[in-house]
CSV table of C-alpha atoms in Angstrom, one decimal:
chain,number,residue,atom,x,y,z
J,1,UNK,CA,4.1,146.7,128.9
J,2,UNK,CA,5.1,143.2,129.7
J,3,UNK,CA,3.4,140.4,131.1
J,4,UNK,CA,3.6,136.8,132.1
J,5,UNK,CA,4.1,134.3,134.6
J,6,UNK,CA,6.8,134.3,136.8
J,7,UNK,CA,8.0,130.4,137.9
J,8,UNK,CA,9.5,130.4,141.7
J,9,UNK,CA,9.7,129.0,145.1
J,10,UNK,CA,8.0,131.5,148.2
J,11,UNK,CA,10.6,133.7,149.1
J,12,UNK,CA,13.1,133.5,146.5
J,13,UNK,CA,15.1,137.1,146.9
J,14,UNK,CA,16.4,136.2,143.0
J,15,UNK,CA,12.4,136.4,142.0
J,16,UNK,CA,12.0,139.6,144.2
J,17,UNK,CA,14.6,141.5,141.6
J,18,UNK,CA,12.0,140.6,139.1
J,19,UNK,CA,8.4,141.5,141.2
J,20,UNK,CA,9.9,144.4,142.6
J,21,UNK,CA,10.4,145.6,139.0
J,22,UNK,CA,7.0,145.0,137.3
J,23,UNK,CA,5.4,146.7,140.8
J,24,UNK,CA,7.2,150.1,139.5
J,25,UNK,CA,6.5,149.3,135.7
J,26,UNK,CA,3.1,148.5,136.1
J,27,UNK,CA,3.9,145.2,134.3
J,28,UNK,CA,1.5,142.2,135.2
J,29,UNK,CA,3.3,139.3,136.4
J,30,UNK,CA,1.7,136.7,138.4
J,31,UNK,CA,3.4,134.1,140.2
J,32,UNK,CA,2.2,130.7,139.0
J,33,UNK,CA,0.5,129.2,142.3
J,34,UNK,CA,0.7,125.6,141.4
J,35,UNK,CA,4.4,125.6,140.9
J,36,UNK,CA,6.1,123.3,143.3
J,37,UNK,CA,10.1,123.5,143.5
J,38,UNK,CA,11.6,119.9,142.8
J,39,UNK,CA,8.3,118.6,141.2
J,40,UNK,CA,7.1,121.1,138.9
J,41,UNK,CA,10.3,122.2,137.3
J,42,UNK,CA,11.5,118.5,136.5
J,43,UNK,CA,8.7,118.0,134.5
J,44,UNK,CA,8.9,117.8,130.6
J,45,UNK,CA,6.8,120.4,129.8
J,46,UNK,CA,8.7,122.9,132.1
J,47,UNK,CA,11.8,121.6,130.7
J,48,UNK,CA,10.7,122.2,127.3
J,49,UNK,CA,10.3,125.9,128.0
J,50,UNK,CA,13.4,126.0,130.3
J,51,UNK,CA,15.7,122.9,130.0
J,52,UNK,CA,18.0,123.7,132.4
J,53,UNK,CA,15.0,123.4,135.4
J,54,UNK,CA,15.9,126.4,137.4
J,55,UNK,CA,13.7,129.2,138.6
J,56,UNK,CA,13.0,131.8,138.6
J,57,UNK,CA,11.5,131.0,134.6
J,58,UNK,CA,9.6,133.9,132.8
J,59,UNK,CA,7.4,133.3,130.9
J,60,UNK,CA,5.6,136.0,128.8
J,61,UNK,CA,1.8,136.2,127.6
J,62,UNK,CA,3.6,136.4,123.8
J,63,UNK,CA,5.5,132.7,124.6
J,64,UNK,CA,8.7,134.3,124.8
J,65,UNK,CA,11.1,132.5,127.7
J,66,UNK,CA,13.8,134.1,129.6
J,67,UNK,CA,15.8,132.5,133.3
J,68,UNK,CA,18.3,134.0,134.9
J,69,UNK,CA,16.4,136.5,137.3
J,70,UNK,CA,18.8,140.0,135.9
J,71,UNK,CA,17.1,139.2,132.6
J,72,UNK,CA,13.5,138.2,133.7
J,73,UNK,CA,13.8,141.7,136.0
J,74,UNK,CA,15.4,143.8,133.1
J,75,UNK,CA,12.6,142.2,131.1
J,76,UNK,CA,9.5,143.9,133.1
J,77,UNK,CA,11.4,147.2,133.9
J,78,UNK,CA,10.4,150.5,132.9
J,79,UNK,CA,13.0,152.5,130.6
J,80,UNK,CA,13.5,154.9,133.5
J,81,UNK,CA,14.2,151.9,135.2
J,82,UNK,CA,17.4,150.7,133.5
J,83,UNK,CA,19.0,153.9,133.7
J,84,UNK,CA,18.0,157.5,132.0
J,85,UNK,CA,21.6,158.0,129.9
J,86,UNK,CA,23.9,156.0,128.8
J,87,UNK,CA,26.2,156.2,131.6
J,88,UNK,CA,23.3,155.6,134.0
J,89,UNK,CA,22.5,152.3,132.0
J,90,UNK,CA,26.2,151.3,132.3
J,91,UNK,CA,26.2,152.0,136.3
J,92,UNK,CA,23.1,150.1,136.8
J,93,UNK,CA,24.8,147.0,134.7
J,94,UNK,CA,27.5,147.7,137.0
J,95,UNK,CA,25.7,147.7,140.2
J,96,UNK,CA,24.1,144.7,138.9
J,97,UNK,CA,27.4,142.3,138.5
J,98,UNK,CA,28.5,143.9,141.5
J,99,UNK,CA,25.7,142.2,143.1
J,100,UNK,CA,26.1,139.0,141.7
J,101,UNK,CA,30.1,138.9,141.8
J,102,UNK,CA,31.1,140.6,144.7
J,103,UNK,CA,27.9,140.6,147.4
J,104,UNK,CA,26.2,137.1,146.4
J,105,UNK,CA,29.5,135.3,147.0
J,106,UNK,CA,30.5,136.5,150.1
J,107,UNK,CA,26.9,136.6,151.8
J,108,UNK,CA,26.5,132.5,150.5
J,109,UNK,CA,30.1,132.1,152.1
J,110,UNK,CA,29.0,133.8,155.4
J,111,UNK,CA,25.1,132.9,155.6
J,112,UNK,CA,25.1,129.5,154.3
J,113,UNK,CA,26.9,128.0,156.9
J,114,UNK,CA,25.4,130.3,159.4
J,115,UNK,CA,22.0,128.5,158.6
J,116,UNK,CA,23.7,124.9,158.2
J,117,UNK,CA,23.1,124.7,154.9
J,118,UNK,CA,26.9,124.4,154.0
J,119,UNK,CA,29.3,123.0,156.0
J,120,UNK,CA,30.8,125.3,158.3
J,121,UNK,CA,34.9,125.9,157.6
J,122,UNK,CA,36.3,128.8,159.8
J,123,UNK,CA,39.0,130.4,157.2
J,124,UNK,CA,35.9,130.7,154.7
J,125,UNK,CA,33.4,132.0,156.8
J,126,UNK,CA,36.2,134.6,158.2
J,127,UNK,CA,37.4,135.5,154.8
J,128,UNK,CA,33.7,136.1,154.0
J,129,UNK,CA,33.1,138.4,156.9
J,130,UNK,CA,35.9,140.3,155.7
J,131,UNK,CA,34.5,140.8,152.1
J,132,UNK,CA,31.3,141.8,153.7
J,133,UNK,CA,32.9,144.6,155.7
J,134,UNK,CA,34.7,145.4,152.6
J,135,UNK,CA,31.6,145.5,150.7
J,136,UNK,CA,29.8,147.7,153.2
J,137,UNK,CA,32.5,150.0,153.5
J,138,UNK,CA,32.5,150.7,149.6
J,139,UNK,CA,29.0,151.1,149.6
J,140,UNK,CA,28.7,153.1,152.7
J,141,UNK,CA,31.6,155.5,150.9
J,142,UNK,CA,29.5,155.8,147.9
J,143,UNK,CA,26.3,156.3,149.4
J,144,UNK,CA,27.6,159.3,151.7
J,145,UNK,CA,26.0,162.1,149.1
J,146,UNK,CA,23.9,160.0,147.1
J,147,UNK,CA,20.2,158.6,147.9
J,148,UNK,CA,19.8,156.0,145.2
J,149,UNK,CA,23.0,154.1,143.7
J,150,UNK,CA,21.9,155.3,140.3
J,151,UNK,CA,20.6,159.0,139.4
J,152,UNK,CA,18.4,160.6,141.6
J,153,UNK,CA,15.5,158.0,141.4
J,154,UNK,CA,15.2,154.5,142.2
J,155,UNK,CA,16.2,151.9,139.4
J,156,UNK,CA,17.4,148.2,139.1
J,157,UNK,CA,20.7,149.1,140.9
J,158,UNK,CA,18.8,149.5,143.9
J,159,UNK,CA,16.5,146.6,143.7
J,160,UNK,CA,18.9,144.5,142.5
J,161,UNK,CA,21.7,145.1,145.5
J,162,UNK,CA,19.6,145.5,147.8
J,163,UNK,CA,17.9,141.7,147.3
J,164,UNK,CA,21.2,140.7,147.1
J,165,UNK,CA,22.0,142.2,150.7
J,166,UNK,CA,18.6,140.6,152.0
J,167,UNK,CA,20.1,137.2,153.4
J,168,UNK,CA,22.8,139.3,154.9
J,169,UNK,CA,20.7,142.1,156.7
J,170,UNK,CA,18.4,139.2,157.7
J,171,UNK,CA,20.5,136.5,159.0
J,172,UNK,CA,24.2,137.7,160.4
J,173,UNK,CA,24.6,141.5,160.5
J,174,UNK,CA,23.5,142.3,164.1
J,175,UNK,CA,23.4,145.5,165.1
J,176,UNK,CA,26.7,145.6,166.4
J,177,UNK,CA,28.1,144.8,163.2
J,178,UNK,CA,26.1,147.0,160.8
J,179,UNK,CA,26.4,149.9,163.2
J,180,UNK,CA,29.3,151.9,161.4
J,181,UNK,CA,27.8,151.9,158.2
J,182,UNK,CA,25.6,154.1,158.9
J,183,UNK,CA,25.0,155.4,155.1
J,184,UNK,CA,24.4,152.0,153.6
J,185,UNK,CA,22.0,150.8,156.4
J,186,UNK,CA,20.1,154.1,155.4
J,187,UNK,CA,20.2,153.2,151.9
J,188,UNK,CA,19.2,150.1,152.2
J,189,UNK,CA,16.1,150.7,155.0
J,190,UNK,CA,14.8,153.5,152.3
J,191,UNK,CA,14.7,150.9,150.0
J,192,UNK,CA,12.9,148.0,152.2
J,193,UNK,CA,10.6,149.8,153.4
J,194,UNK,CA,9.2,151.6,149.8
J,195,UNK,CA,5.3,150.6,149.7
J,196,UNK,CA,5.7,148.5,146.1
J,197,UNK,CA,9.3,146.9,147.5
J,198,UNK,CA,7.2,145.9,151.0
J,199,UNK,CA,4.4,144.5,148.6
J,200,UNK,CA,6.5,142.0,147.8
J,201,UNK,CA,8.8,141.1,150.4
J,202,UNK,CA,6.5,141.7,153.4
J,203,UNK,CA,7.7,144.0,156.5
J,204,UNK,CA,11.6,143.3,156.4
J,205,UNK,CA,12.8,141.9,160.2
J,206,UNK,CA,16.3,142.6,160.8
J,207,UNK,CA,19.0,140.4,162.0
J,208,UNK,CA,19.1,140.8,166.0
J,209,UNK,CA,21.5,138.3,167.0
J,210,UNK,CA,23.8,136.8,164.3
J,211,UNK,CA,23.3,133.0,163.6
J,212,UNK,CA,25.6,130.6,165.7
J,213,UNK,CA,27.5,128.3,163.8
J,214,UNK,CA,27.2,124.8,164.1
J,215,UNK,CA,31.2,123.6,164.0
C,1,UNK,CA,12.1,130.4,154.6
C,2,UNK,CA,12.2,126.7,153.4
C,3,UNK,CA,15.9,126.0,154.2
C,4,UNK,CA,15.6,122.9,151.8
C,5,UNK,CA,15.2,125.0,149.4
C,6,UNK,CA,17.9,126.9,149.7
C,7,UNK,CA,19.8,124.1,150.4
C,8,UNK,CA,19.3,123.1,146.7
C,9,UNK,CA,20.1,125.7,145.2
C,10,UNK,CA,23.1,126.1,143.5
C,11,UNK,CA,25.7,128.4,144.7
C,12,UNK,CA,29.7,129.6,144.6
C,13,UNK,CA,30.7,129.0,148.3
C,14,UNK,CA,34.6,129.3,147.4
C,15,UNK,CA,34.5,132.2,145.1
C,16,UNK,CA,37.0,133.9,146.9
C,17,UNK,CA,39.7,131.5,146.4
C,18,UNK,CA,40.1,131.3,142.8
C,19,UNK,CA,39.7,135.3,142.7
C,20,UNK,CA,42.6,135.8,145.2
C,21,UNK,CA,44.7,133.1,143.0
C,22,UNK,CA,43.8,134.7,140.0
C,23,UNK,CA,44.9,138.0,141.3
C,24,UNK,CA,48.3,136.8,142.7
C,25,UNK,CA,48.9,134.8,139.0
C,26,UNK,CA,48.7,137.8,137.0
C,27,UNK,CA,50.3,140.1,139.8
C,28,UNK,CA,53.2,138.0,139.2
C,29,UNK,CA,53.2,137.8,134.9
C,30,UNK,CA,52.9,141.8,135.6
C,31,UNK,CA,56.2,141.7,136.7
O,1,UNK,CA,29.9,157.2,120.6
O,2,UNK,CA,32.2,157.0,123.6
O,3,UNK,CA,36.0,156.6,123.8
O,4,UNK,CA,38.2,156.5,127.0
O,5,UNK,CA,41.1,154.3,128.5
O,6,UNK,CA,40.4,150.7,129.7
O,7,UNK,CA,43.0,149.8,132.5
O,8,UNK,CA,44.0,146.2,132.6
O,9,UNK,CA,46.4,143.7,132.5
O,10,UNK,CA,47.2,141.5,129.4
O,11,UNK,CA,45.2,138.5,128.3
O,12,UNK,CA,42.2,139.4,130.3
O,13,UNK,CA,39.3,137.7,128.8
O,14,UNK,CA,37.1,140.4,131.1
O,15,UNK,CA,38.7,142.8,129.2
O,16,UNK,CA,38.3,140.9,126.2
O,17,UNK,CA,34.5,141.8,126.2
O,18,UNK,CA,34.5,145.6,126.2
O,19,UNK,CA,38.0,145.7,123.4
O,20,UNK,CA,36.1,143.4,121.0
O,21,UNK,CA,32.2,145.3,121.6
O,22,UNK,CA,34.2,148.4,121.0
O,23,UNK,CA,35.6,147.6,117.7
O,24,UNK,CA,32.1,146.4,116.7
O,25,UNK,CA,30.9,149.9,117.4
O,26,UNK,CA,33.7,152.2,116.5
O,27,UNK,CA,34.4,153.3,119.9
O,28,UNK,CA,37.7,154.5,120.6
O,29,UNK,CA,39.2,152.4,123.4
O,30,UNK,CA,42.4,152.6,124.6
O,31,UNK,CA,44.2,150.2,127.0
O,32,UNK,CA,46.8,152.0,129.0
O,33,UNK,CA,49.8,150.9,127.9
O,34,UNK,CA,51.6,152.2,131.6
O,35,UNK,CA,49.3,150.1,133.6
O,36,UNK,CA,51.0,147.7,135.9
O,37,UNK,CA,48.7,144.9,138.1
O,38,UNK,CA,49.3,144.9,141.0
O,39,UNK,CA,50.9,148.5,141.2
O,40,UNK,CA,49.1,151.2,139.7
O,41,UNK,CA,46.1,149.4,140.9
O,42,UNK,CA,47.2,150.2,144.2
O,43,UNK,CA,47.8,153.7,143.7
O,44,UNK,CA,45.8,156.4,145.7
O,45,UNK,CA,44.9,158.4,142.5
O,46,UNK,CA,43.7,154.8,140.8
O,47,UNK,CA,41.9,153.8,143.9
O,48,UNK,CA,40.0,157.6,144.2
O,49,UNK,CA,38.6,156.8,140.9
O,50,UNK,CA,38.4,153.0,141.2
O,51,UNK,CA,38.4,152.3,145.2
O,52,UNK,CA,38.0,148.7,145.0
O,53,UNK,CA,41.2,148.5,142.9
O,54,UNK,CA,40.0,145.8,140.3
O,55,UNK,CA,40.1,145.9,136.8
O,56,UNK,CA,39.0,146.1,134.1
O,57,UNK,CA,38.2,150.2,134.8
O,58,UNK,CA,37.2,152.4,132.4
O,59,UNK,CA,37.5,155.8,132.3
O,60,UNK,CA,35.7,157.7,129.7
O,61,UNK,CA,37.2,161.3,127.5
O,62,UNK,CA,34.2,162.6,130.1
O,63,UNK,CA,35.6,161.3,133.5
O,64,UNK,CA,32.9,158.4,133.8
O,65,UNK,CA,34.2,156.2,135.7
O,66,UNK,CA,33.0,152.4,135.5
O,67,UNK,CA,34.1,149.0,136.8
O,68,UNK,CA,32.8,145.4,136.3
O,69,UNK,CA,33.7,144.2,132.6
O,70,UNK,CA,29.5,143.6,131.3
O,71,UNK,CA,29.3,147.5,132.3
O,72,UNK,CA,32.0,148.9,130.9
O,73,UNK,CA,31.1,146.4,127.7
O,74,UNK,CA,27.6,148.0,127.5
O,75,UNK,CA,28.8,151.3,127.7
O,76,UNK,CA,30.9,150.9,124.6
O,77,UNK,CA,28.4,148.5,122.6
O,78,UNK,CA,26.4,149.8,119.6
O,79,UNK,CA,22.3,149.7,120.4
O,80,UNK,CA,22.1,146.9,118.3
O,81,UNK,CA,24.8,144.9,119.8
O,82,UNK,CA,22.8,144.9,123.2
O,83,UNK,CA,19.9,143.7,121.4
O,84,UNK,CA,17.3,145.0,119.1
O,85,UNK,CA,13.8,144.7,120.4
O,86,UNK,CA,13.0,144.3,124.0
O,87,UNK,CA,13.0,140.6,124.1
O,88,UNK,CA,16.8,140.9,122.4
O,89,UNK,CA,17.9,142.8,124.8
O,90,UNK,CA,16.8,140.5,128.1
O,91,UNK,CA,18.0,137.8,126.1
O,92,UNK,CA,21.2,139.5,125.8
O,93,UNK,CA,21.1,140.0,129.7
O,94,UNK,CA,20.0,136.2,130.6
O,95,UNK,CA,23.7,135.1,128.4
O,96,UNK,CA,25.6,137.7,130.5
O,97,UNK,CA,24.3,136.2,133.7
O,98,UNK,CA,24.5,132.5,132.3
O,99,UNK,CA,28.3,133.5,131.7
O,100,UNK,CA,28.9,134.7,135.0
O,101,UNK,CA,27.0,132.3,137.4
O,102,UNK,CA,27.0,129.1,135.3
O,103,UNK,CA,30.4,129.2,133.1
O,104,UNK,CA,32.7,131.1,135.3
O,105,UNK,CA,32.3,129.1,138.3
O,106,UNK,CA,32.9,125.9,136.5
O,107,UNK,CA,35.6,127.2,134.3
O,108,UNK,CA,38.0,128.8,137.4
O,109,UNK,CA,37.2,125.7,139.2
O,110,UNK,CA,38.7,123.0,136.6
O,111,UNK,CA,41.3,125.3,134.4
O,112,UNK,CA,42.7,127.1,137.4
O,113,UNK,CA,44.1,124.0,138.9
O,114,UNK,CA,44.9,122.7,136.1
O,115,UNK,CA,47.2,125.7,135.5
O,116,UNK,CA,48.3,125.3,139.2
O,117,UNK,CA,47.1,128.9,139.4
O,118,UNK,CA,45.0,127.6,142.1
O,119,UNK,CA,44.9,124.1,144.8
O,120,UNK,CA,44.2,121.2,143.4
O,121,UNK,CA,40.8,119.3,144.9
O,122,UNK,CA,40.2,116.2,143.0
O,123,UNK,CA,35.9,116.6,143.8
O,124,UNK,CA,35.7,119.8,142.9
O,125,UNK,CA,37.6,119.3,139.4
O,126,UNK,CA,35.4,116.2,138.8
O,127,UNK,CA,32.3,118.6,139.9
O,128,UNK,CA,33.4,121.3,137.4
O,129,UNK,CA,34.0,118.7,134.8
O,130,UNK,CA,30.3,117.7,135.2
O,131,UNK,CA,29.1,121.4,135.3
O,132,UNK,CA,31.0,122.2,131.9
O,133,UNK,CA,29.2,119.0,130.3
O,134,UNK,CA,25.8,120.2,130.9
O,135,UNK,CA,27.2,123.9,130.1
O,136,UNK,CA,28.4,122.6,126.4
O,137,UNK,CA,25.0,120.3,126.0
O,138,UNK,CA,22.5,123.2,126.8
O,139,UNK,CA,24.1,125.4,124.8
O,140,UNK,CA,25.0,122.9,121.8
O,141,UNK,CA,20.9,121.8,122.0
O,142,UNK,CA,20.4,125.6,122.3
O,143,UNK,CA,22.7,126.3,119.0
O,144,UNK,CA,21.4,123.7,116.9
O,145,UNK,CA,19.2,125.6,114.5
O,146,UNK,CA,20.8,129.7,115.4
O,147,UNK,CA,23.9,130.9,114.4
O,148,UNK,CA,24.2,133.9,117.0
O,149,UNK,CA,22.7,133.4,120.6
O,150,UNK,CA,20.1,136.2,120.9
O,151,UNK,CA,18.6,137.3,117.2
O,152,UNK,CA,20.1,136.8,113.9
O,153,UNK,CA,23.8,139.0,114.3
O,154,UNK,CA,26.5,138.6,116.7
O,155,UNK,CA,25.9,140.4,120.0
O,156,UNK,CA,26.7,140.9,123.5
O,157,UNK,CA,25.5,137.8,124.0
O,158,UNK,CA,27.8,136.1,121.7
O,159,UNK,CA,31.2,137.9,123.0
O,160,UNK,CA,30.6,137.3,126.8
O,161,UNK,CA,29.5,133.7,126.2
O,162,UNK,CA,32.7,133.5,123.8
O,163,UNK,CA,35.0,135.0,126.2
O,164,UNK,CA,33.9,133.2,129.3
O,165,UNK,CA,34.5,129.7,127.6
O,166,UNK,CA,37.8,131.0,126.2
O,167,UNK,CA,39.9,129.2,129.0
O,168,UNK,CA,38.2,126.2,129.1
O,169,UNK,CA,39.0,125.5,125.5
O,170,UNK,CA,41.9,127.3,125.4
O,171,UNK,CA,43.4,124.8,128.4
O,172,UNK,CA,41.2,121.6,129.0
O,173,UNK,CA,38.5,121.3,126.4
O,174,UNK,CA,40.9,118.9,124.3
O,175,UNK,CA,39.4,117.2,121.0
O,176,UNK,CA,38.1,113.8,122.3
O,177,UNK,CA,35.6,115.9,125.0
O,178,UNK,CA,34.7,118.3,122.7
O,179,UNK,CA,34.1,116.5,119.9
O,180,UNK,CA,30.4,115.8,120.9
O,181,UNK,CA,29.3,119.3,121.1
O,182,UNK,CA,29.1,120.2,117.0
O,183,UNK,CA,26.7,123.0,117.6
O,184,UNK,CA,28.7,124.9,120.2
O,185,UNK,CA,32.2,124.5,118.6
O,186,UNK,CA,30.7,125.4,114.9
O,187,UNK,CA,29.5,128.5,117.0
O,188,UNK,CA,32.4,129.4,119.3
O,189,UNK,CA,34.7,128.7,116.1
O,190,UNK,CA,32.8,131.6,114.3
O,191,UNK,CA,33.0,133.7,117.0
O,192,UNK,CA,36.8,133.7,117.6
O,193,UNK,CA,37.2,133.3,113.9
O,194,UNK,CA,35.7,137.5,113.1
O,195,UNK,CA,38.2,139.7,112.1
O,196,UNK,CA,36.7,142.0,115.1
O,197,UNK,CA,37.2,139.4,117.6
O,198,UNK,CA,40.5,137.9,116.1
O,199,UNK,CA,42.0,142.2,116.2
O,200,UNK,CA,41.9,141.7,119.9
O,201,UNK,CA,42.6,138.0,121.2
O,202,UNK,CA,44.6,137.1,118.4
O,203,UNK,CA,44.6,134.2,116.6
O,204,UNK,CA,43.4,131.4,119.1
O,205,UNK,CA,44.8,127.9,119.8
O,206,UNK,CA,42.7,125.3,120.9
O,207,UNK,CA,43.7,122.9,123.7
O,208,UNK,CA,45.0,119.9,122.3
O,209,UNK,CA,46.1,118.0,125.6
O,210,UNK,CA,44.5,118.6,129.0
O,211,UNK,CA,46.9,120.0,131.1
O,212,UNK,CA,47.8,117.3,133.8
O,213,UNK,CA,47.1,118.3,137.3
O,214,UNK,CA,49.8,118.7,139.9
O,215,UNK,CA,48.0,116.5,142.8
């Protein structure tokens, strides 16, 4: 089973994919404690292990390296957890870019500004409301008869979406909002509140009253 | 959650632009 | 091995991925020679197999349904394409991700305009511009003693990489800015060079003049 350190800032959802994981594996992966972001990984010695300074790094007991938190997660999963057949394998890569090209987008487009960390512009944040609702709706459609996104068990299409819904949940769908989907907020609550999932990410809070933006 | 952070990190805030151009481009060289 | 129909319109370098890992495995892919973008996408029996209406979609000779182009790629790769120990295989993952966070973004955002496919914003093409350079020296340092990006034979890795950085030297990479990076020309040349890769994209034609942007 693998095992190694895991290089990230507190509360990095990307790292969660990844810690999530190895809690179901049973892989041991610590995260370094002395890692500081913006000191730590500009240092030469980080950048000789991961040159392009971004986190979260992985870095095995056996000196192997990996970045980009899909790979560091896929790294520390169990087989079971990457899909059972062949088609399972390909859904869970599926669910996976999904994640990454369709929800990360519009949740940075929507949550960013909500939390003033990008500048506000009305058309984007709109448009990104929009691709959330079109998001949930897809999900809520396919979630109607199914439990888990992939088989009948948990795998990395569930961890991995759901992270990637996180900021979302947590920040700018209010209750009014998230009301109608009423199969992905059940989804997505079974999967928060899983004992090794709540190891990691603590009791999830829910957004009660969306962000206001600062025009 | 350190919004610095965050702040720093890299991210694709205008995805949706170049998808919907994309889209409408080879929409039209379809026809 | 499977076989099935990929829907898609021409000359789609996401589509690029599964065609060229399918002749590296023998599976039998088709591309639906009736499909029309922007119509038979919008179809009610393509959308109750494929609601979101995006392609490249697969369907397989067993009615499995897949989107997103690394899935439907994976599902049509030999094991040894996706990598062939454990390390290989994350490896393989961390490339598909690097393609689709790091190149992608940086790619749409200087050869779209430059195509006047999309708006012309002088500080985001000088941004992309930037990202590319540090796209083409990590990889070039990366490449300087391998020949294939994960292992010793052409995987995954390779073709996503490959067909992610297609446009940008296909439209903007001319000679004098990518003259520097040896390493990752001497690789993308092989890549585009294989008879596999060459059956499906055809014979490719570097950029020899920027296109100049319409301001």
């Amino acid at each position: 089973m693998a095992s190694g350190t895991l290089y990230t800032y507190l509360n990095n959802f990307r790292a969660y994919k990844a810690l999530i994981a190895a809690q179901y594996s049973g892989a041991d992966v610590k995260v370094d404690p002395a890692f500081e972001f913006g000191v730590t990984n500009k240092q030469e010695s980080f950048l000789k292990k991961f040159p392009q300074g971004k986190v979260p790094a992985f870095e095995s007991k056996n000196q192997e390296y990996l970045t980009e938190s899909n790979a560091i997660a896929y790294f520390v999963s169990s087989e079971q957890f990457k899909g059972s057949t062949l088609y399972e394998q390909a859904l869970v890569q599926q669910f996976i870019s999904y994640a990454d090209n369709e929800i990360l987008p519009a949740s940075y487009a929507w949550v960013y500004p909500s939390l003033s960390i990008a500048q506000f512009n009305k058309l984007s944040v709109d448009r990104a409301i929009e691709d959330v609702k079109g998001i949930l709706a897809y999900l809520d459609n396919y979630l109607l008869a199914k439990t888990y996104l992939v088989g009948e068990r948990i795998t990395l299409a569930d961890i991995t979406v759901a992270c990637s819904l996180l900021q979302l949940y947590q920040h700018v769908l209010n209750p009014e909002f998230r009301k109608p989907y009423i199969n992905v907020n059940r989804w997505f609550d079974t999967i928060v509140n899983q004992p090794k999932v709540v190891k990691i990410i603590g009791a999830f809070e829910y957004c009660q009253k969306s962000a206001e933006f600062n025009q | 959650m350190a919004l610095e952070i965050l702040a720093q990190e890299k991210v694709w805030l205008n995805k949706s632009k170049y998808a919907d151009a994309e889209r409408v481009y080879y929409e039209k060289l379809s026809k």
